[in-house]
XYZ file of C-alpha atoms in Angstrom:
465
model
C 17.378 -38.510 4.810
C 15.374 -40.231 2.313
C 17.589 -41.701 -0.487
C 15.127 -42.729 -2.632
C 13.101 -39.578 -3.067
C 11.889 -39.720 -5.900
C 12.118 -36.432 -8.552
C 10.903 -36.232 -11.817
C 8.464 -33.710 -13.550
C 5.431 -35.054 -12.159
C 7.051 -35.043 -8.941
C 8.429 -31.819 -8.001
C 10.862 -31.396 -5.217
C 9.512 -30.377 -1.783
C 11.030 -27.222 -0.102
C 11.039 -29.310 3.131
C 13.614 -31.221 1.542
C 16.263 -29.018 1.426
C 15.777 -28.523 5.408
C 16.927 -32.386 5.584
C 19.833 -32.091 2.487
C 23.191 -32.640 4.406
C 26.080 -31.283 1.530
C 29.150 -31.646 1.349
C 31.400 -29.319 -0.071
C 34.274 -31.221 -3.094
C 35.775 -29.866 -6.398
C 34.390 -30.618 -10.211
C 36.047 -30.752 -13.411
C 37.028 -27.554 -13.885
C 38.217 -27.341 -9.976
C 35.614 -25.838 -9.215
C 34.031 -25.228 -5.837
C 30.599 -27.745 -5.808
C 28.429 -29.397 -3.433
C 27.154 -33.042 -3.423
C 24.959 -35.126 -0.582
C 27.124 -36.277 2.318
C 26.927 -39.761 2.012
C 26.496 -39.640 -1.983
C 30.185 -38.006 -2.243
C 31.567 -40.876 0.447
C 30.543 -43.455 -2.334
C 31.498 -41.802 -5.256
C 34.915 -41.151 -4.029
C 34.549 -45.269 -3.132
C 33.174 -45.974 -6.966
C 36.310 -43.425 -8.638
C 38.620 -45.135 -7.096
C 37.706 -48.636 -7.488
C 36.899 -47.171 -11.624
C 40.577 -45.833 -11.546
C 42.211 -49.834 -10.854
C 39.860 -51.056 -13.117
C 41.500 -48.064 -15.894
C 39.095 -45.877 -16.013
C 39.293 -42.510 -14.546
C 36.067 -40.309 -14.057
C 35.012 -36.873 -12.189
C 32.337 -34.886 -11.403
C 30.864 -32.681 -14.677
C 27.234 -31.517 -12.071
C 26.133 -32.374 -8.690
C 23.526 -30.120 -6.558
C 22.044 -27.351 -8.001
C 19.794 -24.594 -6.132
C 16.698 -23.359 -7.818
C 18.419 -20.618 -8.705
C 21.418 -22.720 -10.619
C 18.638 -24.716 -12.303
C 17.598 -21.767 -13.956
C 20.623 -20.563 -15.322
C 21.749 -24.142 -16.702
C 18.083 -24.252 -18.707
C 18.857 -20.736 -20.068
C 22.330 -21.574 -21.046
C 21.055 -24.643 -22.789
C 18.483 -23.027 -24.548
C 20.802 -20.753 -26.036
C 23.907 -22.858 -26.896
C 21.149 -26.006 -28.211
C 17.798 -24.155 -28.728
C 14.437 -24.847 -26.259
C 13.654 -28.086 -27.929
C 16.936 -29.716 -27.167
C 17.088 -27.957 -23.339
C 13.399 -29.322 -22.949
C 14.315 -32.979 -23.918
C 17.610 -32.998 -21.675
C 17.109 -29.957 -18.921
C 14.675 -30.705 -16.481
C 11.910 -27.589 -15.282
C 13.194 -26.369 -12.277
C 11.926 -28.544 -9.068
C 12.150 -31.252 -11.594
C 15.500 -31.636 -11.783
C 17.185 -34.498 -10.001
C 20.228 -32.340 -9.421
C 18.425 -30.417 -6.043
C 18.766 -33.569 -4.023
C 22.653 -33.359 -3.737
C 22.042 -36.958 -4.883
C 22.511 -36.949 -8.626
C 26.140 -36.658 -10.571
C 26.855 -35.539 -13.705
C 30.056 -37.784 -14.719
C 32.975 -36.466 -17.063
C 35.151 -39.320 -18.279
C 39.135 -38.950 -19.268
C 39.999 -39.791 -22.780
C 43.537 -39.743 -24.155
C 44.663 -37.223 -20.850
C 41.713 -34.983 -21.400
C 38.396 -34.916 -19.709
C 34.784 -34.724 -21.304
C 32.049 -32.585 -20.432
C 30.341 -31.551 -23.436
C 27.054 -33.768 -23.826
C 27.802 -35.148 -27.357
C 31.444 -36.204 -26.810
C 30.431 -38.244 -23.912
C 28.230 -39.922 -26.247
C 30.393 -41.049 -28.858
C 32.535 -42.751 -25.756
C 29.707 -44.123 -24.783
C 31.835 -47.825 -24.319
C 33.815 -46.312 -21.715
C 30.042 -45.596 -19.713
C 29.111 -49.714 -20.726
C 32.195 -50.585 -18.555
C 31.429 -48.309 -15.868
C 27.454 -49.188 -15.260
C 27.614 -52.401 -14.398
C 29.507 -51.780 -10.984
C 27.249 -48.692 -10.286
C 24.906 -50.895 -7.813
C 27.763 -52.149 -5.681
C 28.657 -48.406 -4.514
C 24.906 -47.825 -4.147
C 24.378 -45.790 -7.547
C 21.629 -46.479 -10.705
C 21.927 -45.165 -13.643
C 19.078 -42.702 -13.915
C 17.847 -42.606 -17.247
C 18.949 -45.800 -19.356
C 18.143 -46.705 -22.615
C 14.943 -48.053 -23.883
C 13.075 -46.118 -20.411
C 11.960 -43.040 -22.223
C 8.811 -43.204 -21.450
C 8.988 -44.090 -17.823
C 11.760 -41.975 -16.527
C 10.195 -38.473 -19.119
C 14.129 -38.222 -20.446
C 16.377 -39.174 -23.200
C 19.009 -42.039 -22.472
C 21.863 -40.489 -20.189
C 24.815 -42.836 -19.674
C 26.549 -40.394 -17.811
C 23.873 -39.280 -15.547
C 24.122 -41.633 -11.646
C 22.121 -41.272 -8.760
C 22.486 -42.459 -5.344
C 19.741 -44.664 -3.852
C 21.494 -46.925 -1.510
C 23.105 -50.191 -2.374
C 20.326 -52.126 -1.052
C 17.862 -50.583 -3.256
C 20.356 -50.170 -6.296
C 21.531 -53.812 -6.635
C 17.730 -54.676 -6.242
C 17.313 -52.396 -9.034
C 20.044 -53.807 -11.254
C 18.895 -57.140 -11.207
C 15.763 -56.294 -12.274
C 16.248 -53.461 -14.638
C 14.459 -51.264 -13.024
C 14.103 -47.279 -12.907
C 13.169 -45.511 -9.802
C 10.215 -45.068 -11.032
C 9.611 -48.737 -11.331
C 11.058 -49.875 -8.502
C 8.760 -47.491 -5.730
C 5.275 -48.045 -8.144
C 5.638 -52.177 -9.266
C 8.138 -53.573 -7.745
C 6.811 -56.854 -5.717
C 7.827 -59.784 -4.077
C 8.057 -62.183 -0.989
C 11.309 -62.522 1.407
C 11.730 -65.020 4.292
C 12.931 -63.382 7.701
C 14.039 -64.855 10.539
C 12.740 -63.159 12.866
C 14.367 -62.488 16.252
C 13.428 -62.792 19.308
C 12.062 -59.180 21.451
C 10.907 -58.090 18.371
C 7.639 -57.695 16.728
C 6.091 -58.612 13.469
C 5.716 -54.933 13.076
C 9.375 -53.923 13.932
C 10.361 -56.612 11.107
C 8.388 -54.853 8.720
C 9.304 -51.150 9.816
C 12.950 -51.963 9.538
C 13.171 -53.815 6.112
C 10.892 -50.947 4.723
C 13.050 -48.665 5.765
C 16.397 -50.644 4.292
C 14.267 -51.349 0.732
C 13.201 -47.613 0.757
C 9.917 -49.231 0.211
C 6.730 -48.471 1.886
C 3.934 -50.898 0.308
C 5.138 -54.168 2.611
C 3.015 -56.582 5.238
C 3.506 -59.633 6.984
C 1.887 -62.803 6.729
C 1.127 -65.126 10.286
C 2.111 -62.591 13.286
C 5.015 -64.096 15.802
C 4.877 -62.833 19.099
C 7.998 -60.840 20.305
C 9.116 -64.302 22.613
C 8.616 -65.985 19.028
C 11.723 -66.184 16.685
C 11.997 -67.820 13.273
C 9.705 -67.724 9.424
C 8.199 -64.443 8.852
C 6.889 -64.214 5.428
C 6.613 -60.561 4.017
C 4.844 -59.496 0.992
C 6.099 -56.604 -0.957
C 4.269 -54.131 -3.199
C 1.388 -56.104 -5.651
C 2.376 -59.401 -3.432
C 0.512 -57.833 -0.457
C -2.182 -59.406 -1.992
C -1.128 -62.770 -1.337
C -1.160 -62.899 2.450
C -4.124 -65.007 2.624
C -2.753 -67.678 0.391
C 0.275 -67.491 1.810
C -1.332 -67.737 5.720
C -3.248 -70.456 4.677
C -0.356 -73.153 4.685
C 0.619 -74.846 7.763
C 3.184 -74.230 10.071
C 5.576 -76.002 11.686
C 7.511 -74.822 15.454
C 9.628 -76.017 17.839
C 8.722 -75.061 21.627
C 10.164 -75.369 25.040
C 7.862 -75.412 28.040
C 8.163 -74.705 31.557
C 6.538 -76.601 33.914
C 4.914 -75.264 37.277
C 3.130 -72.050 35.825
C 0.506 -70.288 34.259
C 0.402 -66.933 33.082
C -1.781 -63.974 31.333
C 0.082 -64.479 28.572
C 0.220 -68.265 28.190
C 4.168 -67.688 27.541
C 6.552 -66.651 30.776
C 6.470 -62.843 28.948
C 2.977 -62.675 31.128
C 1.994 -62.107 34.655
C 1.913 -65.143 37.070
C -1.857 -66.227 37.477
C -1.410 -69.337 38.815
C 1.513 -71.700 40.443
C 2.599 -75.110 41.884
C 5.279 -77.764 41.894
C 4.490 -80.686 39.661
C 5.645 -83.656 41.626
C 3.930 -86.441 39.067
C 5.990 -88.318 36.488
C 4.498 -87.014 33.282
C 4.393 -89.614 30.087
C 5.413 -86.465 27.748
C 5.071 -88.943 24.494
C 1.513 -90.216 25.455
C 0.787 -86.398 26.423
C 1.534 -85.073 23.088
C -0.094 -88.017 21.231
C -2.873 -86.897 22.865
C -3.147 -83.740 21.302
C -1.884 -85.447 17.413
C -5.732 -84.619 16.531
C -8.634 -81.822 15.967
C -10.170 -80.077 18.765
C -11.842 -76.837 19.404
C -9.233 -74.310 21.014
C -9.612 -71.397 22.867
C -7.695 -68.199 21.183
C -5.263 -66.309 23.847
C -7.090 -62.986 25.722
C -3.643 -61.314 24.578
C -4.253 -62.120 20.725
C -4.929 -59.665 17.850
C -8.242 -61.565 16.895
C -10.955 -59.392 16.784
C -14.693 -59.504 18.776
C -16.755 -56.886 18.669
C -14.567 -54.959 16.411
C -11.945 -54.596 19.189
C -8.739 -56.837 19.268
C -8.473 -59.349 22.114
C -5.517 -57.919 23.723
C -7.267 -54.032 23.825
C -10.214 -55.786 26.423
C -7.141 -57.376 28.678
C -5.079 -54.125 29.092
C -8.230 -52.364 29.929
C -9.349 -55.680 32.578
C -12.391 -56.016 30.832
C -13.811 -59.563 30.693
C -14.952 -61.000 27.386
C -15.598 -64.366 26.149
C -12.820 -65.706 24.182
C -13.382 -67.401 21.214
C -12.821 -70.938 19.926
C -11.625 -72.013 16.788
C -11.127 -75.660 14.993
C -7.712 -76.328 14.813
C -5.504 -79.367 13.973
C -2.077 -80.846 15.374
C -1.318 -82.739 12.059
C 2.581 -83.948 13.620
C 3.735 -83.467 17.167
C 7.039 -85.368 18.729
C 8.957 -85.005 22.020
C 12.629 -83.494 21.493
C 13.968 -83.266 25.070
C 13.050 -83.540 28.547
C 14.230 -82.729 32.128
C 12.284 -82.262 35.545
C 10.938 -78.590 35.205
C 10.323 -78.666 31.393
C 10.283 -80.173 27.923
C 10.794 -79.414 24.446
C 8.357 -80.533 20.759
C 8.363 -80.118 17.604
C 4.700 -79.840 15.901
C 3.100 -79.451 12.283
C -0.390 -77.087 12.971
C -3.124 -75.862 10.924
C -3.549 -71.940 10.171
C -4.689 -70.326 13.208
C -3.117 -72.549 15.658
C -1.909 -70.613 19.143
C 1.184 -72.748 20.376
C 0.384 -71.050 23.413
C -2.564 -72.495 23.944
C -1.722 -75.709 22.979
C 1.002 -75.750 25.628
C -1.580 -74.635 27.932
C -4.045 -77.109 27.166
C -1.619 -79.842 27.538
C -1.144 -78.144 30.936
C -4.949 -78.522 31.940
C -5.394 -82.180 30.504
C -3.341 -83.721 33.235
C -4.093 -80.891 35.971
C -0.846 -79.272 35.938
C 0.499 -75.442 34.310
C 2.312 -75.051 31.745
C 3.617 -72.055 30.098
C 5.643 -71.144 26.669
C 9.080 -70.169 27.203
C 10.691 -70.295 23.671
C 9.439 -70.434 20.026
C 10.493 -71.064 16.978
C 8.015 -71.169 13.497
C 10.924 -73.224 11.340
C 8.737 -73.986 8.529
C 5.657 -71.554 6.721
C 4.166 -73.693 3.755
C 6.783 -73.944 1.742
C 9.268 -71.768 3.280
C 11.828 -72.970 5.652
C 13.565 -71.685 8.505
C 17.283 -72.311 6.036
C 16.074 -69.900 3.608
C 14.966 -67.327 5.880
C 17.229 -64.352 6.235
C 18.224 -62.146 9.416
C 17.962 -58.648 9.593
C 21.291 -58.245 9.720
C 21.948 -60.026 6.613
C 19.758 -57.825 4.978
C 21.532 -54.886 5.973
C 24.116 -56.787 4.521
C 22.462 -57.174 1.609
C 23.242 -60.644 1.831
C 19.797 -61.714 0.645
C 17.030 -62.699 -2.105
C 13.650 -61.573 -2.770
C 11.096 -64.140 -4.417
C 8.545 -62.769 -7.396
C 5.269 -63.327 -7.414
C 6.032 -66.324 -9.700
C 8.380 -68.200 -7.504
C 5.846 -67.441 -4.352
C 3.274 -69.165 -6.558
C 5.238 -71.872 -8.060
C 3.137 -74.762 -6.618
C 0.404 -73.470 -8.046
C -1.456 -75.088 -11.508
C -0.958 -71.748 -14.207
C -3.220 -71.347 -17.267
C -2.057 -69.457 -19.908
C -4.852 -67.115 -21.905
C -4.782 -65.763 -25.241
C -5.875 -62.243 -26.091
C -9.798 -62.791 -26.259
C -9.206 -64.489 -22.532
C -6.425 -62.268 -21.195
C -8.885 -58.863 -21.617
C -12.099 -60.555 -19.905
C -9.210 -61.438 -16.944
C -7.932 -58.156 -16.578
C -11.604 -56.834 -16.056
C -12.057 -59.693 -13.678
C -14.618 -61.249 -15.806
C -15.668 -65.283 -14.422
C -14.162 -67.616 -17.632
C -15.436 -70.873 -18.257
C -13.993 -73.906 -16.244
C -12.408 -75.829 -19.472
C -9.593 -76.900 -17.950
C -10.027 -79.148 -15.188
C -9.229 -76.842 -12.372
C -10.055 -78.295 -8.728
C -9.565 -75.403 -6.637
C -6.843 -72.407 -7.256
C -5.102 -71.362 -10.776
C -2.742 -68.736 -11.596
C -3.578 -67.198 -14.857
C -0.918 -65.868 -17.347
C -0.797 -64.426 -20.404
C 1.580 -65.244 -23.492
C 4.317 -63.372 -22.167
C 4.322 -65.054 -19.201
C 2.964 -62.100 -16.914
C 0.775 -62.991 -14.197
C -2.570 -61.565 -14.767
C -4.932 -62.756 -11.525
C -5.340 -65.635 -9.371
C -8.866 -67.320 -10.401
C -10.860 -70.266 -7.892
C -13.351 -72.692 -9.472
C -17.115 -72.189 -8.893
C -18.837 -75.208 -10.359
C -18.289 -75.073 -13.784
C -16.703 -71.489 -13.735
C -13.544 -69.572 -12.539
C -13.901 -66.491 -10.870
C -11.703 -63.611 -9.757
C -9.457 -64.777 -6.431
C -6.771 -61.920 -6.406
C -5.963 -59.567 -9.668
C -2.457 -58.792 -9.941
């Protein structure tokens, strides 16, 4: 069931829809026999009876209406109101919110009597300012608010709510945002922490899912052993993954001692094996390796050669060379120790395989050594304590950063008009400013226009936002 289908009129509703649309028969009003959305009637029975301690007592004017239904309401509007006044608050049929079983229609209860007629409600319009603000925590919006005309296509409805999810609705809230809004612009960054026998991919799949939001990647894969810092970009900030990858990265890894596998991590099959019966100097080892060196990427990587990932040639046995790439061990300590393995905490450059650190450490002193836990605790600037779990986001127990927070460390230059069109047709400006490397360029009402780079004596287009 998709919660935050979205139904307007340039988005009519699909007759595949209704094959999904689970109602629920309840009474309006009137007591009248209606039908609303499984789930959507669970929280509105919720939201009336937290409304009814807090004094205010509400029920159900319109819920789902059929095709059919649609048509009749438009006709009887059109002849109690006229056409102009049913085409500025009826919606075309297949436009109206009303066939997903997700929208209400509320009536309020004023001095024992309960409203229904369109301009009462209005003039106790208060009593609908009292009830919006606790719409999100029940998983409702209000569907067509004031002053979003010209986004939503209707006139202000303060009696109008829609289901969406409380997720997706408190997001919403915080940001006043319409649907619309929210599944075209909305963007940010959020911290995971990952868990362990997942993948980067699973991450992504199951906070798209709880957003309702499709547009979202993930910046510096884990592996499934891995846990910890998984940044993911939502919407516009998709476009940010390279900046954001480019940071280094800190991890804390265990080691076991005695074996080498496919894999480089003890996920893999056994290639090679003996008992290590030297005393290993685990400081001076890592010291060793507190420096710049050529290393060999993993043959079960997603790096690319030939146009074919890494780990696509080792599931088919096909040999390839495997490539090298400059890499740096900026900070690298010892954190524990015992006879069959041993524990470090490191600081790498982008592109850094922990994996194949551990198993070049393995190979400097003629012994194996394979990964057997991982944790990334730090990404750039985002640590491992402001990460959030999965189930904390189900929770909704969490906080998205915007694009400006993601980008706070970053010099800003604010244009004025002349500026601020030549940026938004990703003209080069001239370099007047003094910027070194990367600027974020904003106009006067502090939107964020484009990330520009300097050239010489220019800056040019990085990322447009």
């Amino acid at each position: 069931m998709n919660y935050l289908v979205l139904v307007n009129k340039e988005n009519k509703i699909k007759n595949h829809y209704f094959k999904t649309l689970e109602l629920q028969d309840t009474f309006d009003v009137l007591e009248e026999k209606i039908q609303v959305e499984k789930k959507t009637l669970t929280s509105y029975i919720k939201l009336k009876k937290f409304l009814k301690d807090q004094g205010v007592v509400i029920a159900i004017d319109s819920s789902y209406r059929s095709l059919e239904e649609q048509r009749a309401i438009i006709n009887k509007f059109e002849v109690k109101y006229g056409s102009e006044y049913a085409k500025k608050y009826v919606a075309p049929i297949k436009s109206s919110e009303h066939h997903t079983g997700l929208a209400i229609d509320l009536s309020i209860q004023v001095n024992g009597k309960f409203l229904i007629e369109n301009n009462e409600l209005m003039t106790h319009e208060d009593i609908f300012l009292k009830i919006h603000p606790y719409l999100h925590n029940f998983g409702f919006i209000l569907r067509y608010p004031k002053g979003k005309e010209k986004i939503t296509g209707y006139f202000y409805e303060p009696w109008h709510i829609r289901y969406v999810g409380v997720i997706p609705a408190t997001i919403m809230y915080q940001n006043n945002l319409t649907l619309e809004e929210y599944l075209t612009s909305y963007s940010g960054v959020l911290v995971v922490n990952k868990e362990k026998n997942m993948t980067s991919r699973d991450v992504v799949n199951q906070v798209s899912h709880l957003l309702g939001i499709k547009k979202i990647g993930h910046t510096g894969t884990l592996d499934p052993i891995a846990e910890g810092v998984l940044v993911l970009t939502i919407g516009k900030a998709t476009k940010l993954g390279e900046i954001l990858t480019a940071y280094s990265k800190e991890y804390i890894s265990s080691v076991e001692i005695g074996k080498l596998t496919d894999t480089l991590d003890i996920t893999g099959k056994v290639l090679k094996e003996k008992e290590c019966h030297k005393k290993i100097n685990y400081r001076k080892l890592l010291e060793s390796f507190h420096k710049t060196y050529m290393q060999e990427v993993p043959i079960y990587s997603a790096v690319k050669v030939k146009g074919k990932k890494l780990y696509e040639y080792a599931r088919e046995g096909i040999d390839i060379e495997l490539p090298k790439k400059e890499v740096t061990i900026k900070e690298i300590e010892l954190l524990d120790k015992d006879e069959k393995s041993f524990k470090f905490r490191c600081l790498v450059s982008k592109g850094t395989y922990i994996r194949s650190l551990i198993r070049d450490m393995g190979q400097s002193i003629d012994e194996y050594f394979s990964m057997s836990e991982l944790v990334r605790t730090q990404q750039g600037k985002f640590s491992i304590s402001n990460a959030y779990t999965i189930e904390q986001i189900r929770s909704n127990q969490f906080q998205i950063l915007s694009i400006k927070e993601a980008l706070a460390e970053y010099p800003s230059l604010v244009v004025e008009l002349d500026l601020e069109k030549k940026v938004k047709n990703g003209c080069r400006i001239s370099n007047d400013y003094g910027i070194g490397n990367k600027v974020v360029i904003k106009n006067n009402h502090d939107k964020i226009l484009a990330i520009y780079q300097a050239e010489k004596s220019e800056l040019k287009p990085y990322k447009m936002l």
